[in-house]
PDB file of C-alpha atoms in Angstrom:
ATOM      1  CA  CYS A   1      65.866 205.425  90.745  1.00 94.00           C
ATOM      2  CA  ILE A   2      64.105 204.778  94.055  1.00 92.00           C
ATOM      3  CA  LYS A   3      61.921 207.877  94.102  1.00 94.00           C
ATOM      4  CA  THR A   4      61.194 211.031  92.117  1.00 96.00           C
ATOM      5  CA  PHE A   5      60.118 214.213  93.895  1.00 97.00           C
ATOM      6  CA  GLU A   6      57.914 216.312  91.622  1.00 96.00           C
ATOM      7  CA  GLY A   7      56.430 219.714  92.346  1.00 96.00           C
ATOM      8  CA  HIS A   8      58.810 222.438  91.203  1.00 96.00           C
ATOM      9  CA  THR A   9      57.828 224.192  87.986  1.00 94.00           C
ATOM     10  CA  GLU A  10      61.301 225.424  87.001  1.00 93.00           C
ATOM     11  CA  GLU A  11      64.918 224.277  87.305  1.00 94.00           C
ATOM     12  CA  VAL A  12      65.988 222.809  90.651  1.00 96.00           C
ATOM     13  CA  MET A  13      69.234 224.547  91.634  1.00 93.00           C
ATOM     14  CA  SER A  14      70.144 223.018  94.999  1.00 93.00           C
ATOM     15  CA  VAL A  15      69.211 220.069  97.236  1.00 96.00           C
ATOM     16  CA  SER A  16      70.246 219.016 100.738  1.00 94.00           C
ATOM     17  CA  PHE A  17      69.493 216.188 103.193  1.00 94.00           C
ATOM     18  CA  SER A  18      68.561 216.779 106.820  1.00 94.00           C
ATOM     19  CA  SER A  19      71.055 215.241 109.249  1.00 90.00           C
ATOM     20  CA  ASP A  20      68.598 212.489 110.232  1.00 93.00           C
ATOM     21  CA  GLY A  21      67.964 211.629 106.570  1.00 94.00           C
ATOM     22  CA  GLN A  22      64.181 212.029 106.875  1.00 96.00           C
ATOM     23  CA  TYR A  23      63.825 215.176 104.785  1.00 96.00           C
ATOM     24  CA  ILE A  24      65.201 216.821 101.671  1.00 97.00           C
ATOM     25  CA  VAL A  25      65.091 220.548 101.008  1.00 97.00           C
ATOM     26  CA  SER A  26      65.267 221.956  97.483  1.00 97.00           C
ATOM     27  CA  GLY A  27      65.649 225.427  95.985  1.00 93.00           C
ATOM     28  CA  SER A  28      64.349 226.285  92.533  1.00 93.00           C
ATOM     29  CA  ALA A  29      64.161 228.931  89.829  1.00 90.00           C
ATOM     30  CA  ASP A  30      60.383 228.891  90.407  1.00 89.00           C
ATOM     31  CA  GLU A  31      61.021 231.228  93.384  1.00 88.00           C
ATOM     32  CA  THR A  32      60.261 228.569  96.001  1.00 91.00           C
ATOM     33  CA  ILE A  33      61.950 226.321  98.555  1.00 93.00           C
ATOM     34  CA  LYS A  34      60.319 222.936  99.118  1.00 96.00           C
ATOM     35  CA  LEU A  35      60.617 220.487 102.004  1.00 96.00           C
ATOM     36  CA  TRP A  36      60.125 216.838 101.057  1.00 98.00           C
ATOM     37  CA  SER A  37      59.498 213.689 103.077  1.00 97.00           C
ATOM     38  CA  VAL A  38      61.993 211.030 101.999  1.00 97.00           C
ATOM     39  CA  GLU A  39      59.653 208.232 103.100  1.00 96.00           C
ATOM     40  CA  SER A  40      56.513 209.400 101.291  1.00 96.00           C
ATOM     41  CA  GLY A  41      58.076 211.414  98.476  1.00 95.00           C
ATOM     42  CA  GLU A  42      55.544 214.170  99.146  1.00 96.00           C
ATOM     43  CA  CYS A  43      56.199 217.893  99.488  1.00 97.00           C
ATOM     44  CA  VAL A  44      55.305 218.726 103.095  1.00 95.00           C
ATOM     45  CA  GLU A  45      55.970 222.473 102.968  1.00 94.00           C
ATOM     46  CA  THR A  46      56.663 225.242 100.457  1.00 94.00           C
ATOM     47  CA  PHE A  47      58.501 228.411 101.465  1.00 91.00           C
ATOM     48  CA  GLU A  48      58.136 231.615  99.463  1.00 87.00           C
ATOM     49  CA  GLY A  49      59.849 234.913 100.084  1.00 73.00           C
ATOM     50  CA  HIS A  50      62.906 235.314  97.867  1.00 69.00           C
ATOM     51  CA  ILE A  51      61.396 238.139  95.822  1.00 59.00           C
ATOM     52  CA  TRP A  52      64.148 240.665  95.203  1.00 56.00           C
ATOM     53  CA  GLN A  53      65.948 241.510  91.970  1.00 52.00           C
ATOM     54  CA  SER A  54      65.993 237.821  91.124  1.00 56.00           C
ATOM     55  CA  GLN A  55      63.979 234.907  92.426  1.00 70.00           C
ATOM     56  CA  VAL A  56      66.274 232.011  91.513  1.00 85.00           C
ATOM     57  CA  VAL A  57      66.864 230.144  94.800  1.00 89.00           C
ATOM     58  CA  ASN A  58      70.273 228.674  94.098  1.00 87.00           C
ATOM     59  CA  SER A  59      71.506 227.372  97.452  1.00 91.00           C
ATOM     60  CA  VAL A  60      69.747 225.679 100.379  1.00 94.00           C
ATOM     61  CA  ALA A  61      71.050 223.863 103.447  1.00 93.00           C
ATOM     62  CA  PHE A  62      69.726 222.451 106.712  1.00 93.00           C
ATOM     63  CA  THR A  63      71.159 223.556 110.020  1.00 89.00           C
ATOM     64  CA  PRO A  64      72.938 220.625 111.730  1.00 86.00           C
ATOM     65  CA  ASP A  65      70.086 220.186 114.224  1.00 88.00           C
ATOM     66  CA  GLY A  66      67.512 220.055 111.412  1.00 89.00           C
ATOM     67  CA  ARG A  67      65.363 222.840 112.882  1.00 89.00           C
ATOM     68  CA  TYR A  68      66.089 225.479 110.280  1.00 92.00           C
ATOM     69  CA  VAL A  69      66.924 225.922 106.612  1.00 94.00           C
ATOM     70  CA  VAL A  70      69.198 228.640 105.254  1.00 94.00           C
ATOM     71  CA  SER A  71      68.742 229.807 101.669  1.00 92.00           C
ATOM     72  CA  SER A  72      70.142 232.258  99.163  1.00 88.00           C
ATOM     73  CA  ALA A  73      69.051 233.654  95.815  1.00 82.00           C
ATOM     74  CA  TRP A  74      70.891 235.710  93.234  1.00 75.00           C
ATOM     75  CA  LYS A  75      71.069 239.391  94.229  1.00 72.00           C
ATOM     76  CA  SER A  76      68.872 238.700  97.237  1.00 76.00           C
ATOM     77  CA  PRO A  77      69.315 238.709 101.017  1.00 83.00           C
ATOM     78  CA  ILE A  78      70.030 235.407 102.775  1.00 90.00           C
ATOM     79  CA  LYS A  79      67.090 233.950 104.669  1.00 91.00           C
ATOM     80  CA  LEU A  80      66.755 231.625 107.667  1.00 93.00           C
ATOM     81  CA  TRP A  81      63.544 229.568 107.835  1.00 93.00           C
ATOM     82  CA  ASP A  82      61.972 227.961 110.901  1.00 92.00           C
ATOM     83  CA  LEU A  83      60.638 224.552 109.857  1.00 90.00           C
ATOM     84  CA  GLU A  84      58.215 224.367 112.788  1.00 88.00           C
ATOM     85  CA  SER A  85      56.466 227.670 112.068  1.00 89.00           C
ATOM     86  CA  SER A  86      57.170 227.600 108.296  1.00 86.00           C
ATOM     87  CA  GLU A  87      58.219 231.231 108.478  1.00 90.00           C
ATOM     88  CA  CYS A  88      61.310 233.247 107.654  1.00 91.00           C
ATOM     89  CA  ILE A  89      62.652 234.253 111.047  1.00 91.00           C
ATOM     90  CA  LYS A  90      65.704 236.216 109.934  1.00 91.00           C
ATOM     91  CA  THR A  91      66.944 238.037 106.849  1.00 90.00           C
ATOM     92  CA  PHE A  92      70.599 238.934 106.387  1.00 89.00           C
ATOM     93  CA  HIS A  93      71.108 242.127 104.394  1.00 79.00           C
ATOM     94  CA  GLY A  94      74.480 242.990 102.904  1.00 66.00           C
ATOM     95  CA  PRO A  95      75.580 246.460 101.727  1.00 57.00           C
ATOM     96  CA  THR A  96      75.722 245.252  98.128  1.00 57.00           C
ATOM     97  CA  TRP A  97      74.678 242.014  96.531  1.00 62.00           C
ATOM     98  CA  ASP A  98      76.408 239.897  93.955  1.00 67.00           C
ATOM     99  CA  ASP A  99      75.099 236.603  92.699  1.00 76.00           C
ATOM    100  CA  ILE A 100      75.448 234.343  95.750  1.00 84.00           C
ATOM    101  CA  ASN A 101      76.690 230.905  94.755  1.00 89.00           C
ATOM    102  CA  CYS A 102      76.566 229.020  98.042  1.00 90.00           C
ATOM    103  CA  VAL A 103      75.470 229.302 101.684  1.00 92.00           C
ATOM    104  CA  VAL A 104      76.414 226.950 104.524  1.00 92.00           C
ATOM    105  CA  ILE A 105      75.858 227.049 108.278  1.00 93.00           C
ATOM    106  CA  SER A 106      78.383 226.170 110.970  1.00 94.00           C
ATOM    107  CA  PRO A 107      78.144 222.948 113.021  1.00 92.00           C
ATOM    108  CA  ASN A 108      77.122 224.962 116.108  1.00 91.00           C
ATOM    109  CA  ASN A 109      74.395 226.920 114.215  1.00 90.00           C
ATOM    110  CA  LYS A 110      76.048 230.221 115.155  1.00 93.00           C
ATOM    111  CA  ASN A 111      77.436 231.354 111.791  1.00 95.00           C
ATOM    112  CA  ILE A 112      76.471 231.341 108.133  1.00 95.00           C
ATOM    113  CA  VAL A 113      78.997 231.599 105.326  1.00 95.00           C
ATOM    114  CA  SER A 114      78.053 232.981 101.932  1.00 93.00           C
ATOM    115  CA  VAL A 115      80.197 233.170  98.805  1.00 93.00           C
ATOM    116  CA  SER A 116      79.463 234.946  95.571  1.00 88.00           C
ATOM    117  CA  ASN A 117      80.757 236.235  92.259  1.00 88.00           C
ATOM    118  CA  SER A 118      82.820 238.748  94.217  1.00 87.00           C
ATOM    119  CA  GLU A 119      86.134 237.667  95.747  1.00 89.00           C
ATOM    120  CA  ASN A 120      84.966 238.237  99.315  1.00 87.00           C
ATOM    121  CA  ILE A 121      83.657 235.595 101.716  1.00 94.00           C
ATOM    122  CA  ARG A 122      81.020 236.757 104.192  1.00 94.00           C
ATOM    123  CA  LEU A 123      80.617 235.292 107.668  1.00 96.00           C
ATOM    124  CA  TRP A 124      77.280 236.115 109.310  1.00 95.00           C
ATOM    125  CA  ASP A 125      76.458 235.966 112.995  1.00 94.00           C
ATOM    126  CA  VAL A 126      73.078 234.208 113.156  1.00 93.00           C
ATOM    127  CA  GLU A 127      72.104 235.906 116.423  1.00 92.00           C
ATOM    128  CA  THR A 128      73.063 239.512 115.632  1.00 92.00           C
ATOM    129  CA  GLY A 129      73.030 239.508 111.830  1.00 90.00           C
ATOM    130  CA  GLU A 130      76.470 241.134 111.789  1.00 92.00           C
ATOM    131  CA  CYS A 131      78.760 240.360 108.866  1.00 92.00           C
ATOM    132  CA  ARG A 132      82.539 239.964 108.620  1.00 94.00           C
ATOM    133  CA  LEU A 133      84.469 239.925 105.355  1.00 93.00           C
ATOM    134  CA  PHE A 134      87.215 237.397 104.663  1.00 96.00           C
ATOM    135  CA  GLU A 135      89.509 238.879 102.017  1.00 95.00           C
ATOM    136  CA  GLY A 136      92.185 237.042 100.068  1.00 95.00           C
ATOM    137  CA  HIS A 137      90.780 235.538  96.887  1.00 97.00           C
ATOM    138  CA  THR A 138      91.315 237.550  93.707  1.00 96.00           C
ATOM    139  CA  SER A 139      88.241 236.343  91.824  1.00 95.00           C
ATOM    140  CA  GLY A 140      84.746 234.957  92.433  1.00 94.00           C
ATOM    141  CA  VAL A 141      84.165 232.157  94.938  1.00 95.00           C
ATOM    142  CA  ASP A 142      81.975 229.206  93.927  1.00 93.00           C
ATOM    143  CA  CYS A 143      81.849 227.078  97.061  1.00 94.00           C
ATOM    144  CA  ALA A 144      82.719 227.022 100.769  1.00 96.00           C
ATOM    145  CA  VAL A 145      82.388 224.531 103.629  1.00 96.00           C
ATOM    146  CA  PHE A 146      83.031 224.492 107.368  1.00 96.00           C
ATOM    147  CA  SER A 147      85.456 222.040 108.904  1.00 96.00           C
ATOM    148  CA  PRO A 148      83.748 219.403 111.092  1.00 94.00           C
ATOM    149  CA  ASP A 149      84.746 221.268 114.277  1.00 94.00           C
ATOM    150  CA  GLY A 150      83.566 224.622 112.871  1.00 94.00           C
ATOM    151  CA  LYS A 151      86.921 226.318 113.461  1.00 96.00           C
ATOM    152  CA  TYR A 152      87.836 226.677 109.791  1.00 97.00           C
ATOM    153  CA  ILE A 153      86.310 227.481 106.419  1.00 98.00           C
ATOM    154  CA  VAL A 154      87.533 226.020 103.140  1.00 98.00           C
ATOM    155  CA  SER A 155      86.760 227.947  99.950  1.00 98.00           C
ATOM    156  CA  ALA A 156      87.052 227.270  96.216  1.00 98.00           C
ATOM    157  CA  SER A 157      87.635 230.153  93.810  1.00 97.00           C
ATOM    158  CA  TRP A 158      87.855 231.106  90.165  1.00 97.00           C
ATOM    159  CA  ASP A 159      91.390 232.325  90.961  1.00 97.00           C
ATOM    160  CA  LYS A 160      92.389 228.608  90.698  1.00 98.00           C
ATOM    161  CA  THR A 161      93.056 228.259  94.427  1.00 98.00           C
ATOM    162  CA  VAL A 162      91.562 226.641  97.511  1.00 98.00           C
ATOM    163  CA  LYS A 163      91.970 228.547 100.775  1.00 98.00           C
ATOM    164  CA  LEU A 164      91.742 227.583 104.446  1.00 98.00           C
ATOM    165  CA  TRP A 165      90.443 230.316 106.785  1.00 98.00           C
ATOM    166  CA  ASP A 166      90.466 230.670 110.554  1.00 97.00           C
ATOM    167  CA  VAL A 167      86.911 231.547 111.628  1.00 96.00           C
ATOM    168  CA  GLU A 168      87.934 233.415 114.769  1.00 95.00           C
ATOM    169  CA  SER A 169      90.581 235.670 113.224  1.00 95.00           C
ATOM    170  CA  GLY A 170      89.190 235.822 109.691  1.00 94.00           C
ATOM    171  CA  LYS A 171      92.661 235.240 108.287  1.00 96.00           C
ATOM    172  CA  CYS A 172      93.676 232.918 105.469  1.00 97.00           C
ATOM    173  CA  ILE A 173      96.088 230.438 107.034  1.00 96.00           C
ATOM    174  CA  LYS A 174      96.811 228.278 104.000  1.00 97.00           C
ATOM    175  CA  THR A 175      96.450 228.404 100.213  1.00 98.00           C
ATOM    176  CA  TYR A 176      96.339 225.240  98.100  1.00 98.00           C
ATOM    177  CA  GLU A 177      97.663 225.815  94.584  1.00 98.00           C
ATOM    178  CA  GLY A 178      97.808 223.335  91.725  1.00 97.00           C
ATOM    179  CA  HIS A 179      94.645 223.596  89.670  1.00 98.00           C
ATOM    180  CA  THR A 180      95.055 225.273  86.288  1.00 98.00           C
ATOM    181  CA  ASP A 181      91.493 226.590  85.994  1.00 98.00           C
ATOM    182  CA  CYS A 182      88.575 227.779  88.136  1.00 97.00           C
ATOM    183  CA  VAL A 183      87.940 225.665  91.254  1.00 98.00           C
ATOM    184  CA  ASN A 184      84.199 224.980  91.385  1.00 96.00           C
ATOM    185  CA  SER A 185      83.629 222.691  94.337  1.00 96.00           C
ATOM    186  CA  VAL A 186      85.287 221.765  97.617  1.00 97.00           C
ATOM    187  CA  SER A 187      84.683 219.384 100.511  1.00 97.00           C
ATOM    188  CA  ILE A 188      86.524 218.421 103.687  1.00 96.00           C
ATOM    189  CA  SER A 189      86.788 214.906 105.107  1.00 96.00           C
ATOM    190  CA  PRO A 190      84.863 213.995 108.297  1.00 94.00           C
ATOM    191  CA  ASP A 191      88.137 213.758 110.252  1.00 95.00           C
ATOM    192  CA  GLY A 192      89.231 217.201 108.995  1.00 95.00           C
ATOM    193  CA  LYS A 193      92.525 215.887 107.613  1.00 97.00           C
ATOM    194  CA  TYR A 194      91.858 216.116 103.885  1.00 98.00           C
ATOM    195  CA  ILE A 195      90.347 218.525 101.379  1.00 98.00           C
ATOM    196  CA  VAL A 196      89.020 217.487  97.990  1.00 98.00           C
ATOM    197  CA  SER A 197      88.461 219.993  95.187  1.00 98.00           C
ATOM    198  CA  GLY A 198      87.015 219.851  91.679  1.00 98.00           C
ATOM    199  CA  ALA A 199      87.926 222.324  88.951  1.00 98.00           C
ATOM    200  CA  SER A 200      87.308 223.382  85.367  1.00 97.00           C
ATOM    201  CA  ASP A 201      90.667 221.816  84.485  1.00 97.00           C
ATOM    202  CA  LYS A 202      88.736 218.488  84.536  1.00 97.00           C
ATOM    203  CA  THR A 203      90.580 217.193  87.605  1.00 98.00           C
ATOM    204  CA  VAL A 204      89.782 216.341  91.208  1.00 98.00           C
ATOM    205  CA  LYS A 205      92.576 216.954  93.712  1.00 98.00           C
ATOM    206  CA  LEU A 206      93.095 215.566  97.201  1.00 98.00           C
ATOM    207  CA  TRP A 207      95.007 217.842  99.600  1.00 98.00           C
ATOM    208  CA  GLY A 208      96.547 217.376 103.028  1.00 98.00           C
ATOM    209  CA  VAL A 209      95.101 220.065 105.277  1.00 97.00           C
ATOM    210  CA  GLU A 210      98.220 220.436 107.415  1.00 95.00           C
ATOM    211  CA  SER A 211     100.846 219.927 104.715  1.00 96.00           C
ATOM    212  CA  GLY A 212      99.122 222.096 102.116  1.00 95.00           C
ATOM    213  CA  THR A 213     100.315 219.729  99.394  1.00 96.00           C
ATOM    214  CA  CYS A 214      98.383 217.858  96.731  1.00 98.00           C
ATOM    215  CA  ILE A 215      98.436 214.172  97.657  1.00 97.00           C
ATOM    216  CA  LYS A 216      96.676 212.826  94.590  1.00 97.00           C
ATOM    217  CA  THR A 217      95.123 214.031  91.334  1.00 98.00           C
ATOM    218  CA  PHE A 218      92.176 212.142  89.860  1.00 98.00           C
ATOM    219  CA  GLU A 219      92.065 212.471  86.065  1.00 96.00           C
ATOM    220  CA  GLU A 220      89.202 210.620  84.406  1.00 92.00           C
ATOM    221  CA  HIS A 221      86.660 213.365  83.621  1.00 94.00           C
TER     222      HIS A 221
END
């Protein structure tokens, strides 16, 4: 262990590096978001504001340019924080709120994706705050990521599937089936050619994005 960052008073639910590697952001059940200096190990800023029906901040992520942090809390609006002013500059309100499991922001900073215990994926326009629903999963969604070029979203669901979505049209263009239990986590390779998923069936699967087939299953957990 190179360094320990101490300051939260409850469980830490989510952590993320800035793109330049100089900072870490963390979200906690203590109702706060903290910004840490990697070099010094010190907390340089604390953000408070997720006070809704629940204060557990369960997902945090930097924007690609490192200027902002996006955060979500269970049954709470999504918030966008300006690191320079240390203020929440935008709040994204949905018509109803489930427990949000994950938020991510697109490579061009223009869209935020949120997934929750409902089967719908929400795509938010950062500028206008407008929301589009991506419908296709039949159970809750645990995780989603943008492709490196920002044109696609990959999602992992309790319905045992991984889905590939076209951002512009909002349509599901491919479904990856093979897991036998809830899919909990998903990532896409830097070249956009492969998807990796982890599930409650104790396996990790590697998929070809274009072929839609499982290339390899990793079974050691």
